[in-house]
Coordinates of C-alpha atoms and ligand atoms in Angstrom, one line a residue:
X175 CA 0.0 0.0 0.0
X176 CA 0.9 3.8 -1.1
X177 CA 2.3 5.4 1.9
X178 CA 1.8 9.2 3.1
X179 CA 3.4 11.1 5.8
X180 CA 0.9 14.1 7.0
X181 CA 2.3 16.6 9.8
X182 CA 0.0 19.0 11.3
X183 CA 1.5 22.0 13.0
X184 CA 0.6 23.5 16.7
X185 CA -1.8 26.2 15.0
X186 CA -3.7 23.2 13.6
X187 CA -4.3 21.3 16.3
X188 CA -5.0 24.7 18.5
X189 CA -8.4 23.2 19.7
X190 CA -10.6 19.9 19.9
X191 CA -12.3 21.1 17.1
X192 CA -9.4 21.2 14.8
X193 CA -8.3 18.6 16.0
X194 CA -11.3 17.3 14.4
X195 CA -10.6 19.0 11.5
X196 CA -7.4 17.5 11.2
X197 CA -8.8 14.0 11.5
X198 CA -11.1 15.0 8.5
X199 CA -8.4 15.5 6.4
X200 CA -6.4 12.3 7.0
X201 CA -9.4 10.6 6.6
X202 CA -10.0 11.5 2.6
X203 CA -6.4 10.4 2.3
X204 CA -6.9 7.0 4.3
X205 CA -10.0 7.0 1.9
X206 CA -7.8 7.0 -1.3
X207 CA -5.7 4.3 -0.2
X208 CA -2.7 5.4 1.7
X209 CA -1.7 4.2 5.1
X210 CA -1.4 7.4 6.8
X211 CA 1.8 8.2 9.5
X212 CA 0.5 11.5 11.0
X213 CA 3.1 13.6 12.7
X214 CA 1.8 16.2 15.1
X215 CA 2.9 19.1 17.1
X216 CA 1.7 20.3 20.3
X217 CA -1.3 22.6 20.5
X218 CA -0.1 26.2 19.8
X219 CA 1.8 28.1 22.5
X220 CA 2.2 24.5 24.9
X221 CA 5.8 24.2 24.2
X222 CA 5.9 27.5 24.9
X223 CA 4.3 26.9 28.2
X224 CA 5.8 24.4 29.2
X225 CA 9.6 25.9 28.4
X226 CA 8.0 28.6 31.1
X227 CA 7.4 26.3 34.0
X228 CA 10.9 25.0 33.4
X229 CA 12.5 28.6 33.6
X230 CA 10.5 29.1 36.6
X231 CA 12.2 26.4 38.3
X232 CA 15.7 27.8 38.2
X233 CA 17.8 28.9 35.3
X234 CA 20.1 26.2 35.6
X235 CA 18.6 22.5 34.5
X236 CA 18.9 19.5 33.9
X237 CA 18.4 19.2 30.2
X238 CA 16.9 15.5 30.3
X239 CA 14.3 16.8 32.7
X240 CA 13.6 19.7 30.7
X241 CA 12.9 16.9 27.3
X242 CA 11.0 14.7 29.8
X243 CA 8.9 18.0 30.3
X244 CA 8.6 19.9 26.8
X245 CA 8.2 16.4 25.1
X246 CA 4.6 16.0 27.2
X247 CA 2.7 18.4 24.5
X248 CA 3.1 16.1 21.7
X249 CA 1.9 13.4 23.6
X250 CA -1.6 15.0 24.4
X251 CA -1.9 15.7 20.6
X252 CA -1.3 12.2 19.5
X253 CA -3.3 10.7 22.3
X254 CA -6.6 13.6 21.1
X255 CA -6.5 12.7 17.1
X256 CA -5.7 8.8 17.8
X257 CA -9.0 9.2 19.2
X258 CA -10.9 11.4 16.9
X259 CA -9.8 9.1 14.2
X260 CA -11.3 6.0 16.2
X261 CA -14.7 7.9 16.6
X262 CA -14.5 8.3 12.8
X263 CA -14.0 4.3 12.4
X264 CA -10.5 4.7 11.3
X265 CA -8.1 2.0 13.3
X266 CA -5.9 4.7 14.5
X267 CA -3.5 4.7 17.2
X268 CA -0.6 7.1 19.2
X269 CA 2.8 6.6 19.2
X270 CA 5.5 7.9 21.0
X271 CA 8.8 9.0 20.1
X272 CA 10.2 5.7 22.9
X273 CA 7.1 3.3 21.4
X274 CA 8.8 3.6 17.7
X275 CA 11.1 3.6 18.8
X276 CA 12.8 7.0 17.3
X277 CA 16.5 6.6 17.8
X278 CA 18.5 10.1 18.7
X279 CA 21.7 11.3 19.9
X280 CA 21.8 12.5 23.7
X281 CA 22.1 15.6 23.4
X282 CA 19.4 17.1 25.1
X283 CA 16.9 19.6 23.8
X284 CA 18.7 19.9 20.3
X285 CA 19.3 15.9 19.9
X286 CA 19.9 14.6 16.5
X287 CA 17.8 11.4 14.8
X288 CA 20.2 8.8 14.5
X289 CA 17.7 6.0 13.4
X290 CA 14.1 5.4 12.6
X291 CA 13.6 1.6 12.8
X292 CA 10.4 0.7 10.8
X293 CA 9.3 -2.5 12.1
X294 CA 6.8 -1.6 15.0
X295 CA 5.0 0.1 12.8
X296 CA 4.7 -2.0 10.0
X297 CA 3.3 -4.7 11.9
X298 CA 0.6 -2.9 13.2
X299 CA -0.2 -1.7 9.6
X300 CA 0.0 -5.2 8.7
X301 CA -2.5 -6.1 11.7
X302 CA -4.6 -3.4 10.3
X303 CA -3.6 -0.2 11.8
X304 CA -5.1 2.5 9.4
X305 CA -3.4 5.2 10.5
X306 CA 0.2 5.5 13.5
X307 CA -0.3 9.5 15.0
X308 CA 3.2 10.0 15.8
X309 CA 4.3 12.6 18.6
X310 CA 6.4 14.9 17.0
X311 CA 9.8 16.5 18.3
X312 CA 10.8 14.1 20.7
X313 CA 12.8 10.5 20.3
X314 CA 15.0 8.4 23.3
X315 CA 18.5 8.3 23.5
X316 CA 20.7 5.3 23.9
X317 CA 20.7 6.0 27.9
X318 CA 17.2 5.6 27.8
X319 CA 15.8 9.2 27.9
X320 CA 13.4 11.1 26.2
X321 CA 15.2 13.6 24.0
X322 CA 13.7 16.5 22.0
X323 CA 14.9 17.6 18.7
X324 CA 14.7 21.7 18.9
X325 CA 12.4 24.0 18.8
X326 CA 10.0 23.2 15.3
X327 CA 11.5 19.8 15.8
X328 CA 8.0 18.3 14.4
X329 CA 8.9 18.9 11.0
X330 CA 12.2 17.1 11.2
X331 CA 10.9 14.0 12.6
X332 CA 8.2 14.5 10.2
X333 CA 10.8 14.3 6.8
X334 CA 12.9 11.4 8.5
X335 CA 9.6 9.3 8.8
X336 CA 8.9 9.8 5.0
X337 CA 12.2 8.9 4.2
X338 CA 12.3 5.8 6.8
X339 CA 9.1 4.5 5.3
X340 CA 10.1 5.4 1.8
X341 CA 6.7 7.7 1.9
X342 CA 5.1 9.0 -1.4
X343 CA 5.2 12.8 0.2
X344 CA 5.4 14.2 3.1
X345 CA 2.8 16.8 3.7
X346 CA 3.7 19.7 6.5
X347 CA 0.0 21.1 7.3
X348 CA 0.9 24.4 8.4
X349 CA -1.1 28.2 9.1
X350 CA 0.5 29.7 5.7
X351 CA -0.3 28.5 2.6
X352 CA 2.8 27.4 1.3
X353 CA 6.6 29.3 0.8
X354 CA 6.5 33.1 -0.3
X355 CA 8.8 34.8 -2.0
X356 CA 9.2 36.9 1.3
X357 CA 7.3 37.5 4.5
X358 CA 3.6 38.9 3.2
X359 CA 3.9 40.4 6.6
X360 CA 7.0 42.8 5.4
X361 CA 6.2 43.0 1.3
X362 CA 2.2 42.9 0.2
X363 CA 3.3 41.5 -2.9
X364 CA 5.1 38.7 -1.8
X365 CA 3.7 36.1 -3.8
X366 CA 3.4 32.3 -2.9
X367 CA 5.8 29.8 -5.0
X368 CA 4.2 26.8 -6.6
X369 CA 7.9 24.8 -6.1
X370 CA 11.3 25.9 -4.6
X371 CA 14.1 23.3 -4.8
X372 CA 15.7 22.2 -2.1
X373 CA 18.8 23.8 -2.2
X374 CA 16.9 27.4 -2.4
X375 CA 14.6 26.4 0.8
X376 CA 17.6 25.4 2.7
X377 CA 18.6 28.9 2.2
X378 CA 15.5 30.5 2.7
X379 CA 14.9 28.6 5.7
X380 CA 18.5 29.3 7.6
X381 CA 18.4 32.8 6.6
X382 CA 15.6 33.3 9.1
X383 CA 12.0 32.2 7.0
X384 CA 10.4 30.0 9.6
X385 CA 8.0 28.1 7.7
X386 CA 10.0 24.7 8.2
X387 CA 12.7 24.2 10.7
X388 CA 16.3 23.9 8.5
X389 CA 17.1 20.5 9.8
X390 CA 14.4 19.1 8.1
X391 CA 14.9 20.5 4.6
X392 CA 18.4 19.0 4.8
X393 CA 17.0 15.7 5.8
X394 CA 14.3 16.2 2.6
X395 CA 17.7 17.1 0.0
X396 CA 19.7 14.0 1.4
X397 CA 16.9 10.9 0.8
X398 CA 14.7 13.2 -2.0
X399 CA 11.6 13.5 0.2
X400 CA 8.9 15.6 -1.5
X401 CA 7.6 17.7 0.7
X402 CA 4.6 19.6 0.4
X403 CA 3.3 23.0 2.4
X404 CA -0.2 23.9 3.0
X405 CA -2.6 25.2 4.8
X406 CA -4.7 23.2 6.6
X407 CA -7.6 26.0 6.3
X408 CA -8.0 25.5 2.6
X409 CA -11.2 24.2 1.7
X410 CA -9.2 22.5 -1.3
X411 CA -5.7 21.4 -0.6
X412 CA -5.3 19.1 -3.2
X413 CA -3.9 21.7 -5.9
X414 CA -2.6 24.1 -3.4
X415 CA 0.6 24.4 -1.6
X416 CA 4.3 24.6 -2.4
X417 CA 5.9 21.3 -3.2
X418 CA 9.9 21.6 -2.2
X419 CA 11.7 19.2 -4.7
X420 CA 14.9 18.5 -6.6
X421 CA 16.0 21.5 -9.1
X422 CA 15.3 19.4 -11.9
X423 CA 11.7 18.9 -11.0
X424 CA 11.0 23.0 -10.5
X425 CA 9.1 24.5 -13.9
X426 CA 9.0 27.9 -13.1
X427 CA 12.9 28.9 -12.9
X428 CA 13.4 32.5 -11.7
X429 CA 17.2 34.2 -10.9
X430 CA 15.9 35.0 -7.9
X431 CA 13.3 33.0 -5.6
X432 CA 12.7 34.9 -2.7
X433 CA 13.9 37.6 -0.1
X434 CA 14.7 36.3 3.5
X435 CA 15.6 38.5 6.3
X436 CA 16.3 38.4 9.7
X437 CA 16.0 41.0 12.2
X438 CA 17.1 40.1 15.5
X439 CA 21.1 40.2 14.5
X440 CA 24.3 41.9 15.8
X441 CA 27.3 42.8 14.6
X442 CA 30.3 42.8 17.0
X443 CA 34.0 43.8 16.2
X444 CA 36.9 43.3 17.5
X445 CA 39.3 46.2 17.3
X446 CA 43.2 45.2 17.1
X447 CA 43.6 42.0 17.2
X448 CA 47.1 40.6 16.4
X449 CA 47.1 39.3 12.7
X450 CA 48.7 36.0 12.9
X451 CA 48.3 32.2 12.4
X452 CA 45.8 30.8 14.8
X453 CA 43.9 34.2 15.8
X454 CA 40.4 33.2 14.0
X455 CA 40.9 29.7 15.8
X456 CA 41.4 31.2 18.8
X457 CA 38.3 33.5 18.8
X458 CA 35.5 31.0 17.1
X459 CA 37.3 27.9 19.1
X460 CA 35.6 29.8 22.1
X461 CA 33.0 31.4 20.9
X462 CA 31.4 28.4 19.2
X463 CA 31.9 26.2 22.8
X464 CA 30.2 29.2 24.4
X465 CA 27.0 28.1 22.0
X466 CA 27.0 31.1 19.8
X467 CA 25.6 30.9 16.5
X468 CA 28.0 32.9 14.1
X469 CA 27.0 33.8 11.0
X470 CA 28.7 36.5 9.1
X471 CA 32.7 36.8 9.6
X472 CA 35.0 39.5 8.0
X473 CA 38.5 40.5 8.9
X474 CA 40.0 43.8 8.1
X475 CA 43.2 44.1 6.3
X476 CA 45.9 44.6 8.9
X477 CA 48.3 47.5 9.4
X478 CA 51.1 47.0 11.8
X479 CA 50.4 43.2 12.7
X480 CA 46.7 43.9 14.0
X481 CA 43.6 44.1 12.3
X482 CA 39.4 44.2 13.0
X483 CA 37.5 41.2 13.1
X484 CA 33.6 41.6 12.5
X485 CA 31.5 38.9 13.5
X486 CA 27.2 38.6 12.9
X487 CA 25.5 36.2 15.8
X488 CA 21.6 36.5 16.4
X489 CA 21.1 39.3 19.5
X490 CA 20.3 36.3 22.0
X491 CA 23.6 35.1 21.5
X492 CA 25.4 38.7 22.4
X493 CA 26.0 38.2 26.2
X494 CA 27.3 35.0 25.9
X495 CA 29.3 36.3 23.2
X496 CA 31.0 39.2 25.2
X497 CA 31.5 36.7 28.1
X498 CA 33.7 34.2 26.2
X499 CA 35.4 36.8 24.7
X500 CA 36.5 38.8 27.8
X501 CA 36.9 35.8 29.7
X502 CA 39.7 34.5 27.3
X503 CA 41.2 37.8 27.0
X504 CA 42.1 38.4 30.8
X505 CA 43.7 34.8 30.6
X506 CA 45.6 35.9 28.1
X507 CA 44.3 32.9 25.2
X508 CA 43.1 36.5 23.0
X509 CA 44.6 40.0 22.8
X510 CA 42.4 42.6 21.5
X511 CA 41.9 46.6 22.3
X512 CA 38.2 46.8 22.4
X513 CA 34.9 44.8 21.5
X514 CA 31.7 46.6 20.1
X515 CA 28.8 45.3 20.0
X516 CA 26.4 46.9 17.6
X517 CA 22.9 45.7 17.9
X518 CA 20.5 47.2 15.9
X519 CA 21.2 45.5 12.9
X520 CA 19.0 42.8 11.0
X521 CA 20.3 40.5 7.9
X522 CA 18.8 40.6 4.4
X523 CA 19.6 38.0 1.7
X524 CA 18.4 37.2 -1.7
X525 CA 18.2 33.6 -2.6
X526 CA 17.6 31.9 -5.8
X527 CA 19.6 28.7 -7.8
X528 CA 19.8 30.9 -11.1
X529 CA 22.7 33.3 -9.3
X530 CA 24.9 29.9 -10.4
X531 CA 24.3 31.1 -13.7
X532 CA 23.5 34.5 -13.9
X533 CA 26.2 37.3 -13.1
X534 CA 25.5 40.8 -11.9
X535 CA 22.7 39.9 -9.2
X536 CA 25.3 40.9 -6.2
X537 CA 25.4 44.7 -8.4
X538 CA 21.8 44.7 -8.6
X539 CA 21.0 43.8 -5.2
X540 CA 24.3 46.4 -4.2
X541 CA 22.3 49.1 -6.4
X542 CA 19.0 48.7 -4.9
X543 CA 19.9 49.5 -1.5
X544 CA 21.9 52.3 -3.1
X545 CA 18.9 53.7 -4.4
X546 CA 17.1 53.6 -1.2
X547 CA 20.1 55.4 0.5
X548 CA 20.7 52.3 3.1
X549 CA 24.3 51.5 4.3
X550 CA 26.1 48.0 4.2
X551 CA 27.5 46.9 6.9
X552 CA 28.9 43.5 6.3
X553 CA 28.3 41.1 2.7
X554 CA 28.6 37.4 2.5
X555 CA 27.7 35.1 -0.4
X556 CA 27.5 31.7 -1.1
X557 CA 26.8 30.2 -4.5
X558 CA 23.1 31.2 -4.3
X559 CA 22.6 33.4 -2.0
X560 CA 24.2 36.6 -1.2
X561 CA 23.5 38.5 2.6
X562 CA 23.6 41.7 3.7
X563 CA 23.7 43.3 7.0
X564 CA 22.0 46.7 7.7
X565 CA 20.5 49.1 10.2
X566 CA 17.5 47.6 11.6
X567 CA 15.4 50.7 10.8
X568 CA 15.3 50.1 7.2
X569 CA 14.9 46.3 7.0
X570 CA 11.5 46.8 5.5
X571 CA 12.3 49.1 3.1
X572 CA 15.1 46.7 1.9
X573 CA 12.8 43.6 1.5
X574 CA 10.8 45.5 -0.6
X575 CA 12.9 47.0 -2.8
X576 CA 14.5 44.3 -3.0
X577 CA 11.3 42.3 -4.2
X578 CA 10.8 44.9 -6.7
X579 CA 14.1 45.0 -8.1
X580 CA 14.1 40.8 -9.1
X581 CA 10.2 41.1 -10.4
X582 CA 9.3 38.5 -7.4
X583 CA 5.8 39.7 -7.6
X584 CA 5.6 38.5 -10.9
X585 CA 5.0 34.7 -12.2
X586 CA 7.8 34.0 -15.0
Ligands
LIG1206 N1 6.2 21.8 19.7 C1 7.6 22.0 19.4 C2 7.8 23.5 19.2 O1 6.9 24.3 19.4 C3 7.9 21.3 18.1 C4 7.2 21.7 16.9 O2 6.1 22.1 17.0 O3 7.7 21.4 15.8 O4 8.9 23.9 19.0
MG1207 MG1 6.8 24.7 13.0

């Protein structure tokens, strides 16, 4: 039998009722012949919750509690549709991440899936199991624990299912209709794209668009999972959605695919360091085992032996930042005059597969924000995408001049 993976997200399971709702939809597909494995997220704003009680404990935890705690929404959603489905006469039943069971590493609250073994659950679809609502986000770790795979985790365990189960699609039912070619929050004309490729949405997704956590679209490029994103308020879903697919398989092939942006970043500098082998080793070597997620990196040239390194890192990250850095400078591991943290910055980037191929869309991009008077700070680029850092302020403006300036709006 065909085989489907369907994930609902938090928003979509907000309430008993569309919960219901939910159950609906799994049903037509049960109805067409698929055994269904349905991935679900907690109800909307539990994790959240829950991550609050925890905090209110102390500040300092211990992280398998924390899983054993922030895993429990998932379980409540599984348990609630496993049910609906029953009353609907569908042989339905919950799993959790341990039942599967879902293998992981131990690292706690960010583990990774190491293995998905299959045979549980095919022989209860053997036995006649329509339907195995799996609890997203969460697995068990060789010691025995209950792990959870980071925050928007769901999706991840929902891509490493299809691939396990060599699934037709996976299908992420979400509260946007599918990938835009920017936040319709920021740009009115953002329109939505039929198909991105993977290698685009990987972008698109670590440069801050939070429609599917990144992990997962780098499990969906490594096995070829089709995955599909839609809304689960449309009345019609069949023809509607974004399908995220090999490059080969995308018909509609623009430069550009879309603008991501994101605007919680800082820039910190380092003034004077000593310009010699070992320095970037010996500032990243730290800074990554202090947890800080660096982005951007750019040294100056040097004059005299020293020279400025700038460094992007998501605000969050700054104290933690400041704290490794001054920490190994008064024991002596770093020399540098002065540290500046600028942080009213936010990250813009165009991404799109066609930059492989097309020259000139770094000047275009460079002339846009020209023409709207707004200042670089720091540029990276990659093979398909190229970043920008700029004053907070005019992040907006960016996006959408940006949009304008690769016809985004516009259907090629
Ligand atoms: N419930 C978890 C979260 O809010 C996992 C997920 O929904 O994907 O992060
Ligand atoms: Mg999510």
């Amino acid at each position: 039998m065909p085989l489907l993976v369907m994930k609902f997200g938090g928003t979509s399971l907000a309430t008993i009722e569309l919960i219901k709702k939910a159950a609906e939809r799994v049903k037509v597909e049960v109805s067409r012949g698929y055994e269904v494995i349905v991935i679900v997220s907690a109800m909307s704003g539990k994790t959240n919750e829950l991550i609050g009680w925890v905090n209110k404990t102390s500040s300092i935890y211990d992280a398998r509690e924390y899983d054993a705690i922030v895993s429990s929404g998932e379980q409540v959603t599984a348990g609630l549709l496993a049910l609906v489905l029953q009353n609907l006469d569908i042989p339905a039943r919950s799993w959790q991440g341990w039942q599967v069971p879902l293998k992981t590493s131990s690292n706690h609250s960010s583990a990774r899936i190491e293995e998905i073994p299959t045979q549980n659950l095919r022989t209860k679809f053997k036995e006649g199991m329509k339907v195995a609502v799996v609890a997203g986000f969460q697995g068990l770790s060789l010691d025995n624990r209950v792990t959870t795979l980071g925050r928007g985790g769901s999706d991840t365990t929902a891509v490493a299912f299809a691939a396990a189960f060599g699934a037709e699609r996976c299908d992420i039912y979400t509260d946007v209709d599918g990938i835009y070619t920017t936040d319709p929050r920021v740009c009115e004309k953002a329109r939505k794209l039929n198909q991105i490729s993977f290698e685009e949405m990987l972008e698109l997704a670590s440069q801050g668009a939070k429609v599917l956590q990144t992990r997962s679209v780098e499990l969906a490029m490594r096995f070829n999972v089709r995955v599909r994103v839609l809304s689960s308020f449309d009345p019609s879903p069949d023809q509607s959605g974004t399908i995220v697919c090999k490059e080969e398989d995308v018909v509609e092939k623009n430069v550009v695919a879309g603008v991501a942006f994101s605007r919680d970043e800082a820039k910190m500098t380092l003034i004077s360091v000593s310009d010699k082998p070992g320095i970037a080793a010996a500032i990243f070597g730290p800074l990554s085992e202090a947890g800080v997620n660096v982005d951007m990196i750019v040294q100056n040239i040097s004059d005299d032996g020293l020279t400025d390194m700038t460094f992007s890192c998501p605000t969050q990250d700054v104290d933690r930042a400041k704290n490794a850095l001054l920490e190994h400078r008064v024991s002596g591991q770093i020399h540098f005059e002065d540290l500046i943290a600028d942080t009213e910055v936010a990250k813009v980037s165009v991404v799109g597969i066609g930059m492989r191929s097309h020259a000139g869309v770094a000047a275009q991009m460079f002339n846009t924000l020209k023409d709207e008077n707004i200042n670089i700070k720091v540029i990276t680029t990659s093979e398909i995408k190229i970043s920008v850092l700029i004053d907070r302020k005019y992040l907006e403006l960016a996006v959408q001049a940006l949009h304008n300036t690769f016809k985004l709006e516009k259907q090629v």
